[in-house]
mmCIF file of C-alpha atoms (C1' of nucleotides) in Angstrom:
data_model
loop_
_atom_site.group_PDB
_atom_site.id
_atom_site.type_symbol
_atom_site.label_atom_id
_atom_site.label_comp_id
_atom_site.label_asym_id
_atom_site.label_seq_id
_atom_site.Cartn_x
_atom_site.Cartn_y
_atom_site.Cartn_z
ATOM 1 C CA MET A 1 -12.146 -24.568 54.304
ATOM 2 C CA ALA A 2 -13.393 -23.769 50.853
ATOM 3 C CA TYR A 3 -15.226 -20.820 49.397
ATOM 4 C CA TRP A 4 -18.106 -20.850 46.936
ATOM 5 C CA LEU A 5 -20.553 -18.653 45.145
ATOM 6 C CA MET A 6 -24.168 -19.657 44.779
ATOM 7 C CA LYS A 7 -26.630 -17.930 42.533
ATOM 8 C CA SER A 8 -30.285 -17.367 43.007
ATOM 9 C CA GLU A 9 -32.806 -15.300 41.162
ATOM 10 C CA PRO A 10 -34.088 -12.832 43.759
ATOM 11 C CA GLU A 11 -37.536 -13.075 42.196
ATOM 12 C CA SER A 12 -37.690 -16.708 43.265
ATOM 13 C CA TYR A 13 -35.468 -16.731 46.376
ATOM 14 C CA SER A 14 -33.648 -13.647 47.595
ATOM 15 C CA TRP A 15 -31.129 -12.878 50.313
ATOM 16 C CA ALA A 16 -33.994 -11.318 52.264
ATOM 17 C CA ASP A 17 -35.859 -14.617 52.018
ATOM 18 C CA LEU A 18 -32.837 -16.441 53.410
ATOM 19 C CA LEU A 19 -32.553 -13.991 56.319
ATOM 20 C CA ARG A 20 -36.236 -14.422 57.052
ATOM 21 C CA ASP A 21 -35.940 -18.214 56.977
ATOM 22 C CA GLY A 22 -32.703 -18.328 58.961
ATOM 23 C CA GLY A 23 -31.432 -21.040 56.620
ATOM 24 C CA THR A 24 -32.558 -23.097 53.690
ATOM 25 C CA GLU A 25 -32.055 -26.243 51.668
ATOM 26 C CA TRP A 26 -30.185 -25.282 48.505
ATOM 27 C CA ASN A 27 -31.971 -27.564 46.113
ATOM 28 C CA GLY A 28 -33.215 -27.578 42.566
ATOM 29 C CA VAL A 29 -29.750 -27.415 41.008
ATOM 30 C CA ARG A 30 -29.897 -29.341 37.733
ATOM 31 C CA ASN A 31 -26.454 -28.942 36.284
ATOM 32 C CA ASN A 32 -23.713 -31.502 36.360
ATOM 33 C CA ALA A 33 -20.800 -29.189 37.143
ATOM 34 C CA ALA A 34 -22.802 -27.450 39.839
ATOM 35 C CA ARG A 35 -23.701 -30.793 41.361
ATOM 36 C CA LEU A 36 -20.043 -31.746 41.634
ATOM 37 C CA HIS A 37 -19.413 -28.535 43.548
ATOM 38 C CA LEU A 38 -22.353 -29.188 45.855
ATOM 39 C CA LYS A 39 -21.014 -32.638 46.630
ATOM 40 C CA ALA A 40 -17.598 -31.199 47.441
ATOM 41 C CA MET A 41 -18.941 -28.775 50.048
ATOM 42 C CA LYS A 42 -18.141 -29.301 53.699
ATOM 43 C CA VAL A 43 -19.748 -28.000 56.857
ATOM 44 C CA GLY A 44 -18.273 -24.601 57.665
ATOM 45 C CA ASP A 45 -17.460 -23.705 54.069
ATOM 46 C CA GLU A 46 -18.577 -20.196 53.204
ATOM 47 C CA ALA A 47 -20.342 -18.996 50.098
ATOM 48 C CA PHE A 48 -21.374 -15.723 48.577
ATOM 49 C CA PHE A 49 -25.081 -15.347 47.949
ATOM 50 C CA TYR A 50 -25.256 -13.925 44.447
ATOM 51 C CA GLU A 51 -28.482 -12.515 43.105
ATOM 52 C CA SER A 52 -28.681 -12.961 39.356
ATOM 53 C CA MET A 53 -30.931 -11.360 36.753
ATOM 54 C CA SER A 54 -32.393 -8.168 38.183
ATOM 55 C CA THR A 55 -29.713 -7.574 40.836
ATOM 56 C CA LYS A 56 -26.523 -9.132 39.481
ATOM 57 C CA ALA A 57 -24.488 -8.709 42.630
ATOM 58 C CA ALA A 58 -23.071 -10.665 45.538
ATOM 59 C CA VAL A 59 -25.096 -9.476 48.503
ATOM 60 C CA GLY A 60 -24.337 -11.732 51.446
ATOM 61 C CA ILE A 61 -22.305 -14.522 52.986
ATOM 62 C CA MET A 62 -23.673 -17.951 53.826
ATOM 63 C CA ARG A 63 -22.258 -20.916 55.664
ATOM 64 C CA ILE A 64 -22.736 -24.543 54.706
ATOM 65 C CA THR A 65 -24.418 -26.286 57.628
ATOM 66 C CA ARG A 66 -24.844 -29.788 56.218
ATOM 67 C CA THR A 67 -23.106 -31.685 53.471
ATOM 68 C CA TRP A 68 -25.037 -32.903 50.462
ATOM 69 C CA GLN A 69 -27.985 -35.190 50.468
ATOM 70 C CA PRO A 70 -29.986 -36.509 47.499
ATOM 71 C CA ASP A 71 -32.271 -33.937 45.937
ATOM 72 C CA GLY A 72 -34.929 -36.173 44.504
ATOM 73 C CA PRO A 73 -35.698 -39.882 44.557
ATOM 74 C CA ASP A 74 -32.121 -41.023 43.892
ATOM 75 C CA ASP A 75 -28.538 -39.753 44.034
ATOM 76 C CA ALA A 76 -28.769 -38.079 40.645
ATOM 77 C CA TRP A 77 -28.942 -34.592 42.159
ATOM 78 C CA ALA A 78 -27.711 -33.092 45.386
ATOM 79 C CA SER A 79 -28.647 -30.313 47.750
ATOM 80 C CA VAL A 80 -26.900 -28.815 50.785
ATOM 81 C CA ALA A 81 -28.154 -26.831 53.762
ATOM 82 C CA VAL A 82 -27.038 -23.230 54.251
ATOM 83 C CA GLU A 83 -27.558 -20.448 56.742
ATOM 84 C CA PRO A 84 -26.948 -16.719 56.418
ATOM 85 C CA VAL A 85 -23.827 -15.348 58.111
ATOM 86 C CA ARG A 86 -24.089 -11.649 57.343
ATOM 87 C CA ALA A 87 -24.903 -9.255 54.569
ATOM 88 C CA LEU A 88 -22.059 -7.609 52.720
ATOM 89 C CA ASP A 89 -21.590 -3.957 53.684
ATOM 90 C CA ASN A 90 -22.321 -3.111 50.077
ATOM 91 C CA PRO A 91 -23.352 -5.380 47.220
ATOM 92 C CA VAL A 92 -20.481 -6.269 44.921
ATOM 93 C CA THR A 93 -21.910 -6.025 41.455
ATOM 94 C CA LEU A 94 -21.059 -8.120 38.463
ATOM 95 C CA LYS A 95 -19.972 -4.905 36.822
ATOM 96 C CA ALA A 96 -17.483 -4.209 39.615
ATOM 97 C CA ILE A 97 -16.192 -7.775 39.469
ATOM 98 C CA LYS A 98 -15.710 -7.542 35.710
ATOM 99 C CA ALA A 99 -13.900 -4.231 36.138
ATOM 100 C CA GLU A 100 -11.379 -5.802 38.517
ATOM 101 C CA PRO A 101 -8.582 -7.514 36.572
ATOM 102 C CA ARG A 102 -7.636 -9.692 39.532
ATOM 103 C CA LEU A 103 -11.100 -11.259 39.368
ATOM 104 C CA ALA A 104 -10.996 -12.029 35.666
ATOM 105 C CA GLU A 105 -10.348 -15.705 36.347
ATOM 106 C CA MET A 106 -13.344 -16.165 38.640
ATOM 107 C CA GLU A 107 -15.566 -19.031 37.595
ATOM 108 C CA LEU A 108 -18.453 -16.602 37.838
ATOM 109 C CA ILE A 109 -16.959 -14.718 34.901
ATOM 110 C CA ARG A 110 -15.511 -17.629 32.985
ATOM 111 C CA GLN A 111 -18.665 -19.672 33.044
ATOM 112 C CA SER A 112 -21.478 -17.273 33.641
ATOM 113 C CA ARG A 113 -24.268 -19.809 33.557
ATOM 114 C CA LEU A 114 -22.885 -22.013 36.296
ATOM 115 C CA SER A 115 -25.089 -21.492 39.337
ATOM 116 C CA VAL A 116 -22.742 -22.986 41.921
ATOM 117 C CA CYS A 117 -19.062 -22.281 41.496
ATOM 118 C CA PRO A 118 -15.856 -22.236 43.537
ATOM 119 C CA VAL A 119 -14.141 -19.017 44.648
ATOM 120 C CA ARG A 120 -10.395 -18.893 45.231
ATOM 121 C CA PRO A 121 -9.288 -17.638 48.684
ATOM 122 C CA GLU A 122 -7.605 -14.560 47.229
ATOM 123 C CA GLU A 123 -10.745 -13.789 45.227
ATOM 124 C CA TRP A 124 -12.890 -14.179 48.321
ATOM 125 C CA LYS A 125 -10.684 -11.755 50.229
ATOM 126 C CA LEU A 126 -10.739 -9.231 47.423
ATOM 127 C CA VAL A 127 -14.509 -9.305 47.052
ATOM 128 C CA LEU A 128 -14.825 -8.713 50.796
ATOM 129 C CA GLU A 129 -12.567 -5.682 50.492
ATOM 130 C CA MET A 130 -14.619 -4.380 47.584
ATOM 131 C CA ALA A 131 -17.769 -4.764 49.659
ATOM 132 C CA LYS A 132 -16.276 -2.526 52.337
ATOM 133 C CA SER A 133 -15.150 0.254 50.058
ATOM 134 C CA ALA A 134 -17.949 0.276 47.490
ATOM 135 C "C1'" DG B 1 -19.622 -41.331 18.028
ATOM 136 C "C1'" DC B 2 -20.693 -37.034 15.709
ATOM 137 C "C1'" DC B 3 -23.319 -33.057 15.214
ATOM 138 C "C1'" DA B 4 -27.503 -30.343 14.412
ATOM 139 C "C1'" DA B 5 -31.487 -28.825 16.799
ATOM 140 C "C1'" DC B 6 -33.421 -27.328 20.728
ATOM 141 C "C1'" DG B 7 -34.027 -25.649 25.641
ATOM 142 C "C1'" DT B 8 -32.334 -22.931 29.532
ATOM 143 C "C1'" DT B 9 -29.695 -19.541 31.914
ATOM 144 C "C1'" DG B 10 -28.342 -15.121 32.488
ATOM 145 C "C1'" DG B 11 -26.010 -10.836 30.793
ATOM 146 C "C1'" DC B 12 -26.869 -6.924 28.041
ATOM 147 C "C1'" DG C 1 -36.367 -8.719 23.844
ATOM 148 C "C1'" DC C 2 -32.225 -10.524 22.093
ATOM 149 C "C1'" DC C 3 -28.432 -13.369 22.003
ATOM 150 C "C1'" DA C 4 -24.282 -15.958 23.643
ATOM 151 C "C1'" DA C 5 -22.880 -19.872 26.202
ATOM 152 C "C1'" DC C 6 -23.651 -24.235 27.491
ATOM 153 C "C1'" DG C 7 -26.093 -28.694 28.219
ATOM 154 C "C1'" DT C 8 -29.031 -32.266 26.390
ATOM 155 C "C1'" DT C 9 -31.350 -34.899 23.018
ATOM 156 C "C1'" DG C 10 -31.952 -37.507 19.001
ATOM 157 C "C1'" DG C 11 -31.061 -38.692 14.105
ATOM 158 C "C1'" DC C 12 -27.735 -40.721 11.367
#
DNA sequence: GCCAACGTTGGC
DNA sequence: GCCAACGTTGGC
């Protein structure tokens, strides 16, 4: 099972929106690297829901419930289906992630504009711990 | 095929 | 509001 991080601007679609909906189609991604990640996702993979811009923190955990399907008239873009698993006990802010040396290699940090990126298992575990103690 | 110009994302 | 990072487009 793989871990991911998926960004959304809370002004357009927030964690609260996802909870309300009980799940959503993660579409509208228009970036080649992000698309590759979407296509690599499998059912049961887990992902952090990261709110960018005004919040700038990982706030919840989602599960992939369906592998990719075309997002648009052809296979050029992909979307996956997700559902909320649970909120993090505390949001893990970008600031906190940047302050943690063991998270310096996270794709979130290395390529800040990438809206869908992989998370290494040890990074996933560490972020969960940070959410507990924050 | 290179690179400058431009657009978008997202942190600060 | 600004700017850095990155992707895309188009002229040559």
